[in-house]
């Protein structure tokens, strides 16, 4: 049994390597290299910071982070995939699309700083440190408005310049965090370091765009374009917020219901479980332009390309989930120390939620190509509501493990289970089931004219 499993994994990795040699594959490779450096380095720093702070202080930091990211989700306006789609369809209007997207995201992101601070004040009226940290981290999410530059690079299937710029910004911010740890800085200093990294990333993306012969001075915001973008992105905005709810509400509720120490331990498991999520995200981001083009070529080609994407993403999820399950407890003990040992069983379960998170990301490419943004909203909103209800029921009984179980069920529902309730998605549900049962990476670079049957 084990030799057959190893042989299957080896064959799958050979196919995955071949897929990575294509143009979308090379673009995805740059995205993944950027994420590996930033998330890998970030994981090392997070582990170091968590050991330095201890579970309780790390729980305060995680609470502030979750709350800031929850409201910071409004700042993205759901414009990422819509902007990429419009840039692929209308490259001549790139300056207007990018300028309008940037203006909208900056405006809303700035407003969300105050909203996040108010929410922290309501939830923790006697904790001014958590309130300040939430506002600082929310300001960092507002600067993510400059990620619209990356939307342009994605539309060109060209990720190298943005990846290099962001990696340089991360390296500088990482050095700052190391200095803070060595100098035994207070907790709030790490929130300021987060803001510094976002500012550096914005500058780096702007310079990368300039070096690619782009000119920010040519960007223009237009009211008519804003209305058009908001009309298409409004459901995606709500979907993004709903995703953040069912991805982050567990930490907010756990901190409120079980205390900072329990949240700190749970957050250690979450950090490791989510460490590889960038891989399916990078694959989907680089495949989206080709999927949009394949839809125009015909239904058969479109569905074939989607099935390859689903199967590839599922294979990647298994490749991470199986080993992590086997080594979860000793890994947590080794990395975080015995104070966090109870995060091991949490990680062993939570990592399987990543399979459905990955498939949900892949399915979003289909919904974007179809412009079924309201369907996306419906599925993730019900997933978020389910997560809240399950957390209320399970956290009082099982603490962090209750939050783990609630999250996994919510992830499955939002990505897979909901497909069988909503008739237009039943075919997608069957395709996702096929990917779960027979995960197999395939080439993602075939143009519509290359696909069988064309």
Short mmCIF file of N, CA and C in Angstrom, two decimals, residues 128-284:
data_model
loop_
_atom_site.label_atom_id
_atom_site.label_comp_id
_atom_site.label_asym_id
_atom_site.label_seq_id
_atom_site.Cartn_x
_atom_site.Cartn_y
_atom_site.Cartn_z
N UNK A 128 -6.75 48.90 26.26
CA UNK A 128 -6.29 49.91 25.30
C UNK A 128 -5.17 49.41 24.39
N UNK A 129 -4.37 48.46 24.87
CA UNK A 129 -3.30 47.92 24.03
C UNK A 129 -3.88 47.20 22.81
N UNK A 130 -4.88 46.35 23.04
CA UNK A 130 -5.52 45.64 21.93
C UNK A 130 -6.19 46.62 20.98
N UNK A 131 -6.77 47.68 21.51
CA UNK A 131 -7.42 48.69 20.67
C UNK A 131 -6.40 49.37 19.75
N UNK A 132 -5.28 49.80 20.33
CA UNK A 132 -4.26 50.49 19.52
C UNK A 132 -3.67 49.54 18.47
N UNK A 133 -3.39 48.32 18.88
CA UNK A 133 -2.80 47.38 17.94
C UNK A 133 -3.75 47.07 16.78
N UNK A 134 -5.04 46.97 17.08
CA UNK A 134 -6.02 46.73 16.02
C UNK A 134 -6.01 47.87 15.01
N UNK A 135 -5.97 49.11 15.48
CA UNK A 135 -5.96 50.26 14.58
C UNK A 135 -4.69 50.29 13.74
N UNK A 136 -3.55 49.97 14.34
CA UNK A 136 -2.28 49.99 13.61
C UNK A 136 -2.28 48.94 12.50
N UNK A 137 -2.71 47.73 12.83
CA UNK A 137 -2.73 46.66 11.83
C UNK A 137 -3.78 46.95 10.75
N UNK A 138 -4.90 47.58 11.13
CA UNK A 138 -5.90 47.97 10.14
C UNK A 138 -5.33 48.99 9.16
N UNK A 139 -4.48 49.89 9.65
CA UNK A 139 -3.82 50.85 8.75
C UNK A 139 -2.93 50.12 7.75
N UNK A 140 -2.30 49.04 8.20
CA UNK A 140 -1.47 48.25 7.29
C UNK A 140 -2.32 47.62 6.19
N UNK A 141 -3.51 47.14 6.54
CA UNK A 141 -4.38 46.54 5.52
C UNK A 141 -4.88 47.58 4.54
N UNK A 142 -5.02 48.84 4.98
CA UNK A 142 -5.43 49.90 4.06
C UNK A 142 -4.39 50.13 2.98
N UNK A 143 -3.11 50.01 3.33
CA UNK A 143 -2.04 50.19 2.35
C UNK A 143 -2.01 49.07 1.32
N UNK A 144 -2.71 47.97 1.60
CA UNK A 144 -2.80 46.89 0.62
C UNK A 144 -3.55 47.32 -0.62
N UNK A 145 -4.09 48.54 -0.63
CA UNK A 145 -4.73 49.07 -1.84
C UNK A 145 -3.79 49.03 -3.03
N UNK A 146 -2.49 49.17 -2.78
CA UNK A 146 -1.52 49.17 -3.87
C UNK A 146 -1.32 47.79 -4.49
N UNK A 147 -2.00 46.80 -3.95
CA UNK A 147 -1.98 45.48 -4.59
C UNK A 147 -2.67 45.50 -5.94
N UNK A 148 -3.36 46.58 -6.28
CA UNK A 148 -3.95 46.68 -7.62
C UNK A 148 -2.86 46.60 -8.69
N UNK A 149 -1.65 47.00 -8.34
CA UNK A 149 -0.53 46.88 -9.29
C UNK A 149 -0.29 45.42 -9.61
N UNK A 150 -0.41 44.57 -8.60
CA UNK A 150 -0.24 43.14 -8.82
C UNK A 150 -1.35 42.59 -9.71
N UNK A 151 -2.55 43.18 -9.66
CA UNK A 151 -3.62 42.76 -10.55
C UNK A 151 -3.20 42.92 -12.01
N UNK A 152 -2.51 44.03 -12.30
CA UNK A 152 -2.03 44.25 -13.67
C UNK A 152 -1.00 43.19 -14.06
N UNK A 153 -0.07 42.89 -13.16
CA UNK A 153 0.93 41.87 -13.46
C UNK A 153 0.26 40.52 -13.69
N UNK A 154 -0.77 40.19 -12.90
CA UNK A 154 -1.47 38.92 -13.08
C UNK A 154 -2.17 38.88 -14.43
N UNK A 155 -2.75 39.98 -14.85
CA UNK A 155 -3.44 40.01 -16.14
C UNK A 155 -2.49 39.79 -17.30
N UNK A 156 -1.21 40.12 -17.07
CA UNK A 156 -0.18 39.90 -18.09
C UNK A 156 0.50 38.53 -17.92
N UNK A 157 0.03 37.75 -16.96
CA UNK A 157 0.66 36.47 -16.58
C UNK A 157 2.16 36.71 -16.37
N UNK A 158 2.46 37.76 -15.60
CA UNK A 158 3.84 38.20 -15.38
C UNK A 158 3.99 38.54 -13.90
N UNK A 159 4.46 37.60 -13.13
CA UNK A 159 4.51 37.79 -11.68
C UNK A 159 5.89 38.14 -11.14
N UNK A 160 6.92 38.03 -11.98
CA UNK A 160 8.29 38.19 -11.49
C UNK A 160 8.56 39.56 -10.87
N UNK A 161 8.23 40.69 -11.55
CA UNK A 161 8.58 42.00 -10.96
C UNK A 161 7.93 42.24 -9.60
N UNK A 162 6.63 41.92 -9.50
CA UNK A 162 5.94 42.13 -8.23
C UNK A 162 6.49 41.22 -7.15
N UNK A 163 6.82 39.99 -7.52
CA UNK A 163 7.35 39.04 -6.54
C UNK A 163 8.69 39.52 -5.98
N UNK A 164 9.55 40.02 -6.84
CA UNK A 164 10.85 40.51 -6.39
C UNK A 164 10.68 41.72 -5.47
N UNK A 165 9.81 42.65 -5.87
CA UNK A 165 9.59 43.85 -5.06
C UNK A 165 9.07 43.53 -3.68
N UNK A 166 8.08 42.64 -3.61
CA UNK A 166 7.51 42.29 -2.31
C UNK A 166 8.51 41.53 -1.44
N UNK A 167 9.33 40.71 -2.07
CA UNK A 167 10.32 39.95 -1.30
C UNK A 167 11.35 40.88 -0.67
N UNK A 168 11.78 41.89 -1.41
CA UNK A 168 12.73 42.86 -0.87
C UNK A 168 12.11 43.60 0.32
N UNK A 169 10.84 44.02 0.17
CA UNK A 169 10.16 44.71 1.26
C UNK A 169 10.06 43.82 2.49
N UNK A 170 9.74 42.55 2.26
CA UNK A 170 9.64 41.63 3.40
C UNK A 170 10.98 41.47 4.10
N UNK A 171 12.06 41.36 3.32
CA UNK A 171 13.38 41.16 3.92
C UNK A 171 13.74 42.31 4.86
N UNK A 172 13.43 43.53 4.44
CA UNK A 172 13.72 44.69 5.30
C UNK A 172 12.88 44.63 6.57
N UNK A 173 11.57 44.34 6.41
CA UNK A 173 10.69 44.27 7.58
C UNK A 173 11.07 43.11 8.50
N UNK A 174 11.53 42.00 7.92
CA UNK A 174 11.95 40.86 8.74
C UNK A 174 13.15 41.24 9.60
N UNK A 175 14.08 41.97 9.01
CA UNK A 175 15.24 42.42 9.79
C UNK A 175 14.80 43.29 10.96
N UNK A 176 13.78 44.13 10.71
CA UNK A 176 13.26 44.98 11.78
C UNK A 176 12.67 44.14 12.91
N UNK A 177 11.93 43.08 12.57
CA UNK A 177 11.34 42.23 13.60
C UNK A 177 12.42 41.51 14.41
N UNK A 178 13.47 41.08 13.74
CA UNK A 178 14.56 40.42 14.47
C UNK A 178 15.17 41.37 15.49
N UNK A 179 15.36 42.63 15.08
CA UNK A 179 15.90 43.63 16.00
C UNK A 179 14.97 43.81 17.19
N UNK A 180 13.65 43.84 16.93
CA UNK A 180 12.69 44.01 18.01
C UNK A 180 12.76 42.86 19.01
N UNK A 181 12.90 41.64 18.51
CA UNK A 181 13.00 40.49 19.41
C UNK A 181 14.28 40.56 20.23
N UNK A 182 15.39 40.84 19.56
CA UNK A 182 16.67 40.87 20.26
C UNK A 182 16.73 41.97 21.30
N UNK A 183 16.04 43.07 21.04
CA UNK A 183 16.03 44.19 21.99
C UNK A 183 14.88 44.06 22.99
N UNK A 184 14.15 42.92 22.91
CA UNK A 184 13.05 42.65 23.83
C UNK A 184 12.04 43.80 23.84
N UNK A 185 11.58 44.13 22.64
CA UNK A 185 10.63 45.23 22.47
C UNK A 185 9.26 44.83 23.01
N UNK A 186 8.42 45.81 23.35
CA UNK A 186 7.07 45.51 23.84
C UNK A 186 6.18 45.01 22.71
N UNK A 187 5.04 44.43 23.09
CA UNK A 187 4.13 43.81 22.14
C UNK A 187 3.69 44.77 21.04
N UNK A 188 3.37 46.01 21.38
CA UNK A 188 2.86 46.97 20.41
C UNK A 188 3.85 47.23 19.27
N UNK A 189 5.13 47.10 19.54
CA UNK A 189 6.14 47.35 18.51
C UNK A 189 5.98 46.42 17.32
N UNK A 190 5.48 45.20 17.55
CA UNK A 190 5.32 44.25 16.46
C UNK A 190 4.16 44.65 15.55
N UNK A 191 3.17 45.35 16.08
CA UNK A 191 2.11 45.89 15.23
C UNK A 191 2.66 46.98 14.32
N UNK A 192 3.53 47.83 14.86
CA UNK A 192 4.15 48.87 14.05
C UNK A 192 5.03 48.26 12.96
N UNK A 193 5.68 47.15 13.25
CA UNK A 193 6.50 46.47 12.25
C UNK A 193 5.62 45.96 11.10
N UNK A 194 4.41 45.51 11.44
CA UNK A 194 3.46 45.07 10.41
C UNK A 194 3.09 46.23 9.49
N UNK A 195 2.86 47.38 10.06
CA UNK A 195 2.54 48.57 9.27
C UNK A 195 3.72 48.96 8.39
N UNK A 196 4.93 48.88 8.93
CA UNK A 196 6.12 49.22 8.15
C UNK A 196 6.27 48.30 6.94
N UNK A 197 5.98 47.02 7.13
CA UNK A 197 6.09 46.09 6.00
C UNK A 197 5.10 46.43 4.90
N UNK A 198 3.87 46.79 5.28
CA UNK A 198 2.86 47.15 4.27
C UNK A 198 3.27 48.39 3.49
N UNK A 199 3.84 49.37 4.19
CA UNK A 199 4.30 50.59 3.52
C UNK A 199 5.44 50.27 2.55
N UNK A 200 6.38 49.45 2.98
CA UNK A 200 7.50 49.07 2.11
C UNK A 200 7.00 48.28 0.90
N UNK A 201 6.02 47.41 1.10
CA UNK A 201 5.48 46.63 -0.02
C UNK A 201 4.80 47.53 -1.04
N UNK A 202 4.08 48.56 -0.57
CA UNK A 202 3.44 49.51 -1.48
C UNK A 202 4.48 50.23 -2.33
N UNK A 203 5.56 50.65 -1.70
CA UNK A 203 6.64 51.32 -2.44
C UNK A 203 7.28 50.36 -3.43
N UNK A 204 7.52 49.13 -3.01
CA UNK A 204 8.17 48.14 -3.87
C UNK A 204 7.31 47.82 -5.10
N UNK A 205 6.00 47.66 -4.91
CA UNK A 205 5.12 47.40 -6.04
C UNK A 205 5.10 48.57 -7.01
N UNK A 206 5.08 49.78 -6.48
CA UNK A 206 5.09 50.97 -7.34
C UNK A 206 6.37 51.03 -8.17
N UNK A 207 7.50 50.71 -7.55
CA UNK A 207 8.77 50.72 -8.28
C UNK A 207 8.82 49.60 -9.32
N UNK A 208 8.28 48.43 -8.97
CA UNK A 208 8.24 47.33 -9.93
C UNK A 208 7.42 47.70 -11.16
N UNK A 209 6.31 48.36 -10.94
CA UNK A 209 5.46 48.81 -12.05
C UNK A 209 6.20 49.83 -12.90
N UNK A 210 6.92 50.73 -12.25
CA UNK A 210 7.68 51.75 -12.99
C UNK A 210 8.77 51.11 -13.82
N UNK A 211 9.47 50.13 -13.26
CA UNK A 211 10.54 49.45 -13.99
C UNK A 211 9.99 48.61 -15.14
N UNK A 212 8.70 48.27 -15.08
CA UNK A 212 8.05 47.54 -16.17
C UNK A 212 7.43 48.50 -17.18
N UNK A 213 7.89 49.75 -17.14
CA UNK A 213 7.45 50.81 -18.06
C UNK A 213 6.01 51.23 -17.84
N UNK A 214 5.52 51.03 -16.65
CA UNK A 214 4.21 51.56 -16.29
C UNK A 214 4.36 52.92 -15.62
N UNK A 215 3.34 53.73 -15.72
CA UNK A 215 3.40 55.07 -15.14
C UNK A 215 2.15 55.32 -14.31
N UNK A 216 2.34 55.40 -13.00
CA UNK A 216 1.22 55.68 -12.10
C UNK A 216 0.58 57.03 -12.39
N UNK A 217 1.37 57.96 -12.92
CA UNK A 217 0.84 59.31 -13.19
C UNK A 217 -0.23 59.30 -14.27
N UNK A 218 -0.31 58.23 -15.05
CA UNK A 218 -1.32 58.14 -16.10
C UNK A 218 -2.64 57.56 -15.60
N UNK A 219 -2.64 57.03 -14.38
CA UNK A 219 -3.86 56.44 -13.86
C UNK A 219 -4.90 57.52 -13.58
N UNK A 220 -6.14 57.19 -13.88
CA UNK A 220 -7.24 58.12 -13.65
C UNK A 220 -8.43 57.37 -13.05
N UNK A 221 -9.04 57.97 -12.05
CA UNK A 221 -10.26 57.41 -11.46
C UNK A 221 -11.46 58.03 -12.16
N UNK A 222 -12.38 57.20 -12.58
CA UNK A 222 -13.57 57.66 -13.28
C UNK A 222 -14.81 57.15 -12.56
N UNK A 223 -15.78 58.05 -12.38
CA UNK A 223 -17.00 57.68 -11.66
C UNK A 223 -17.75 56.56 -12.38
N UNK A 224 -17.82 56.65 -13.70
CA UNK A 224 -18.54 55.63 -14.45
C UNK A 224 -17.88 54.26 -14.31
N UNK A 225 -16.55 54.25 -14.35
CA UNK A 225 -15.83 53.00 -14.17
C UNK A 225 -16.02 52.47 -12.74
N UNK A 226 -16.06 53.39 -11.77
CA UNK A 226 -16.26 52.98 -10.38
C UNK A 226 -17.61 52.29 -10.21
N UNK A 227 -18.65 52.85 -10.83
CA UNK A 227 -19.98 52.25 -10.74
C UNK A 227 -19.96 50.85 -11.35
N UNK A 228 -19.30 50.71 -12.51
CA UNK A 228 -19.23 49.42 -13.18
C UNK A 228 -18.48 48.39 -12.33
N UNK A 229 -17.34 48.79 -11.79
CA UNK A 229 -16.56 47.87 -10.96
C UNK A 229 -17.31 47.48 -9.69
N UNK A 230 -17.95 48.47 -9.06
CA UNK A 230 -18.67 48.19 -7.82
C UNK A 230 -19.88 47.29 -8.06
N UNK A 231 -20.53 47.47 -9.21
CA UNK A 231 -21.68 46.63 -9.52
C UNK A 231 -21.27 45.15 -9.59
N UNK A 232 -20.13 44.88 -10.23
CA UNK A 232 -19.68 43.50 -10.34
C UNK A 232 -19.00 43.01 -9.07
N UNK A 233 -18.34 43.92 -8.36
CA UNK A 233 -17.54 43.49 -7.21
C UNK A 233 -18.32 43.47 -5.90
N UNK A 234 -19.49 44.12 -5.86
CA UNK A 234 -20.23 44.19 -4.60
C UNK A 234 -20.50 42.81 -4.00
N UNK A 235 -20.98 41.84 -4.79
CA UNK A 235 -21.15 40.51 -4.20
C UNK A 235 -19.82 39.90 -3.77
N UNK A 236 -18.75 40.16 -4.55
CA UNK A 236 -17.44 39.63 -4.17
C UNK A 236 -16.91 40.30 -2.92
N UNK A 237 -17.23 41.59 -2.74
CA UNK A 237 -16.84 42.28 -1.51
C UNK A 237 -17.48 41.59 -0.31
N UNK A 238 -18.77 41.37 -0.40
CA UNK A 238 -19.46 40.69 0.69
C UNK A 238 -18.94 39.27 0.86
N UNK A 239 -18.58 38.63 -0.28
CA UNK A 239 -18.01 37.29 -0.21
C UNK A 239 -16.67 37.31 0.50
N UNK A 240 -15.84 38.32 0.18
CA UNK A 240 -14.53 38.43 0.83
C UNK A 240 -14.69 38.60 2.33
N UNK A 241 -15.65 39.44 2.72
CA UNK A 241 -15.89 39.64 4.14
C UNK A 241 -16.41 38.36 4.77
N UNK A 242 -17.31 37.67 4.06
CA UNK A 242 -17.83 36.40 4.58
C UNK A 242 -16.72 35.37 4.73
N UNK A 243 -15.78 35.35 3.77
CA UNK A 243 -14.64 34.43 3.86
C UNK A 243 -13.81 34.76 5.09
N UNK A 244 -13.57 36.06 5.30
CA UNK A 244 -12.80 36.46 6.48
C UNK A 244 -13.54 36.11 7.77
N UNK A 245 -14.88 36.19 7.72
CA UNK A 245 -15.66 35.81 8.91
C UNK A 245 -15.42 34.35 9.24
N UNK A 246 -15.57 33.46 8.22
CA UNK A 246 -15.43 32.05 8.56
C UNK A 246 -13.97 31.60 8.64
N UNK A 247 -13.03 32.49 8.26
CA UNK A 247 -11.61 32.19 8.45
C UNK A 247 -11.06 32.80 9.73
N UNK A 248 -11.68 33.91 10.23
CA UNK A 248 -11.10 34.63 11.37
C UNK A 248 -12.02 34.76 12.58
N UNK A 249 -13.33 34.58 12.37
CA UNK A 249 -14.24 34.80 13.49
C UNK A 249 -13.96 33.81 14.63
N UNK A 250 -13.40 32.64 14.28
CA UNK A 250 -13.09 31.67 15.32
C UNK A 250 -12.09 32.24 16.32
N UNK A 251 -11.09 33.00 15.83
CA UNK A 251 -10.09 33.56 16.73
C UNK A 251 -10.69 34.67 17.60
N UNK A 252 -11.56 35.47 17.01
CA UNK A 252 -12.20 36.54 17.78
C UNK A 252 -13.10 35.94 18.86
N UNK A 253 -13.90 34.94 18.49
CA UNK A 253 -14.82 34.32 19.45
C UNK A 253 -14.06 33.53 20.50
N UNK A 254 -13.00 32.84 20.10
CA UNK A 254 -12.22 32.05 21.06
C UNK A 254 -11.55 32.95 22.08
N UNK A 255 -10.99 34.08 21.62
CA UNK A 255 -10.37 35.00 22.55
C UNK A 255 -11.37 35.58 23.54
N UNK A 256 -12.59 35.82 23.06
CA UNK A 256 -13.62 36.38 23.93
C UNK A 256 -14.18 35.33 24.89
N UNK A 257 -14.33 34.08 24.43
CA UNK A 257 -15.02 33.06 25.21
C UNK A 257 -14.07 32.18 26.04
N UNK A 258 -12.81 32.02 25.59
CA UNK A 258 -11.91 31.09 26.28
C UNK A 258 -10.64 31.74 26.79
N UNK A 259 -10.40 33.00 26.46
CA UNK A 259 -9.23 33.68 27.00
C UNK A 259 -8.06 33.75 26.03
N UNK A 260 -7.12 34.64 26.33
CA UNK A 260 -5.98 34.90 25.44
C UNK A 260 -5.04 33.71 25.34
N UNK A 261 -4.82 32.97 26.43
CA UNK A 261 -3.88 31.84 26.40
C UNK A 261 -4.38 30.75 25.45
N UNK A 262 -5.68 30.41 25.54
CA UNK A 262 -6.25 29.41 24.64
C UNK A 262 -6.18 29.89 23.20
N UNK A 263 -6.44 31.17 22.98
CA UNK A 263 -6.34 31.74 21.64
C UNK A 263 -4.91 31.67 21.12
N UNK A 264 -3.94 31.94 21.98
CA UNK A 264 -2.55 31.87 21.56
C UNK A 264 -2.16 30.47 21.11
N UNK A 265 -2.61 29.45 21.84
CA UNK A 265 -2.32 28.06 21.47
C UNK A 265 -3.02 27.70 20.16
N UNK A 266 -4.28 28.08 20.04
CA UNK A 266 -5.03 27.82 18.80
C UNK A 266 -4.39 28.53 17.61
N UNK A 267 -3.95 29.76 17.82
CA UNK A 267 -3.35 30.54 16.74
C UNK A 267 -2.06 29.90 16.24
N UNK A 268 -1.33 29.24 17.13
CA UNK A 268 -0.12 28.52 16.69
C UNK A 268 -0.49 27.43 15.69
N UNK A 269 -1.58 26.69 15.97
CA UNK A 269 -2.04 25.66 15.03
C UNK A 269 -2.50 26.27 13.72
N UNK A 270 -3.21 27.39 13.80
CA UNK A 270 -3.71 28.05 12.60
C UNK A 270 -2.56 28.51 11.72
N UNK A 271 -1.52 29.08 12.33
CA UNK A 271 -0.38 29.58 11.56
C UNK A 271 0.25 28.46 10.73
N UNK A 272 0.42 27.29 11.34
CA UNK A 272 1.03 26.17 10.62
C UNK A 272 0.06 25.59 9.59
N UNK A 273 -1.22 25.50 9.94
CA UNK A 273 -2.21 24.91 9.02
C UNK A 273 -2.39 25.76 7.77
N UNK A 274 -2.24 27.07 7.89
CA UNK A 274 -2.45 27.98 6.76
C UNK A 274 -1.17 28.31 6.01
N UNK A 275 -0.06 27.74 6.43
CA UNK A 275 1.23 28.12 5.89
C UNK A 275 1.34 27.85 4.39
N UNK A 276 0.64 26.82 3.90
CA UNK A 276 0.78 26.43 2.50
C UNK A 276 -0.38 26.93 1.62
N UNK A 277 -1.29 27.72 2.16
CA UNK A 277 -2.45 28.15 1.39
C UNK A 277 -2.06 28.97 0.16
N UNK A 278 -0.87 29.56 0.18
CA UNK A 278 -0.44 30.37 -0.95
C UNK A 278 -0.27 29.53 -2.21
N UNK A 279 -0.02 28.22 -2.08
CA UNK A 279 0.25 27.40 -3.26
C UNK A 279 -0.98 27.30 -4.16
N UNK A 280 -2.15 26.85 -3.66
CA UNK A 280 -3.33 26.85 -4.53
C UNK A 280 -3.72 28.25 -4.98
N UNK A 281 -3.54 29.25 -4.12
CA UNK A 281 -3.88 30.62 -4.50
C UNK A 281 -3.03 31.08 -5.68
N UNK A 282 -1.74 30.76 -5.66
CA UNK A 282 -0.86 31.14 -6.76
C UNK A 282 -1.22 30.41 -8.04
N UNK A 283 -1.54 29.12 -7.93
CA UNK A 283 -1.93 28.34 -9.11
C UNK A 283 -3.19 28.92 -9.73
N UNK A 284 -4.18 29.22 -8.90
CA UNK A 284 -5.45 29.76 -9.40
C UNK A 284 -5.26 31.15 -10.00
#
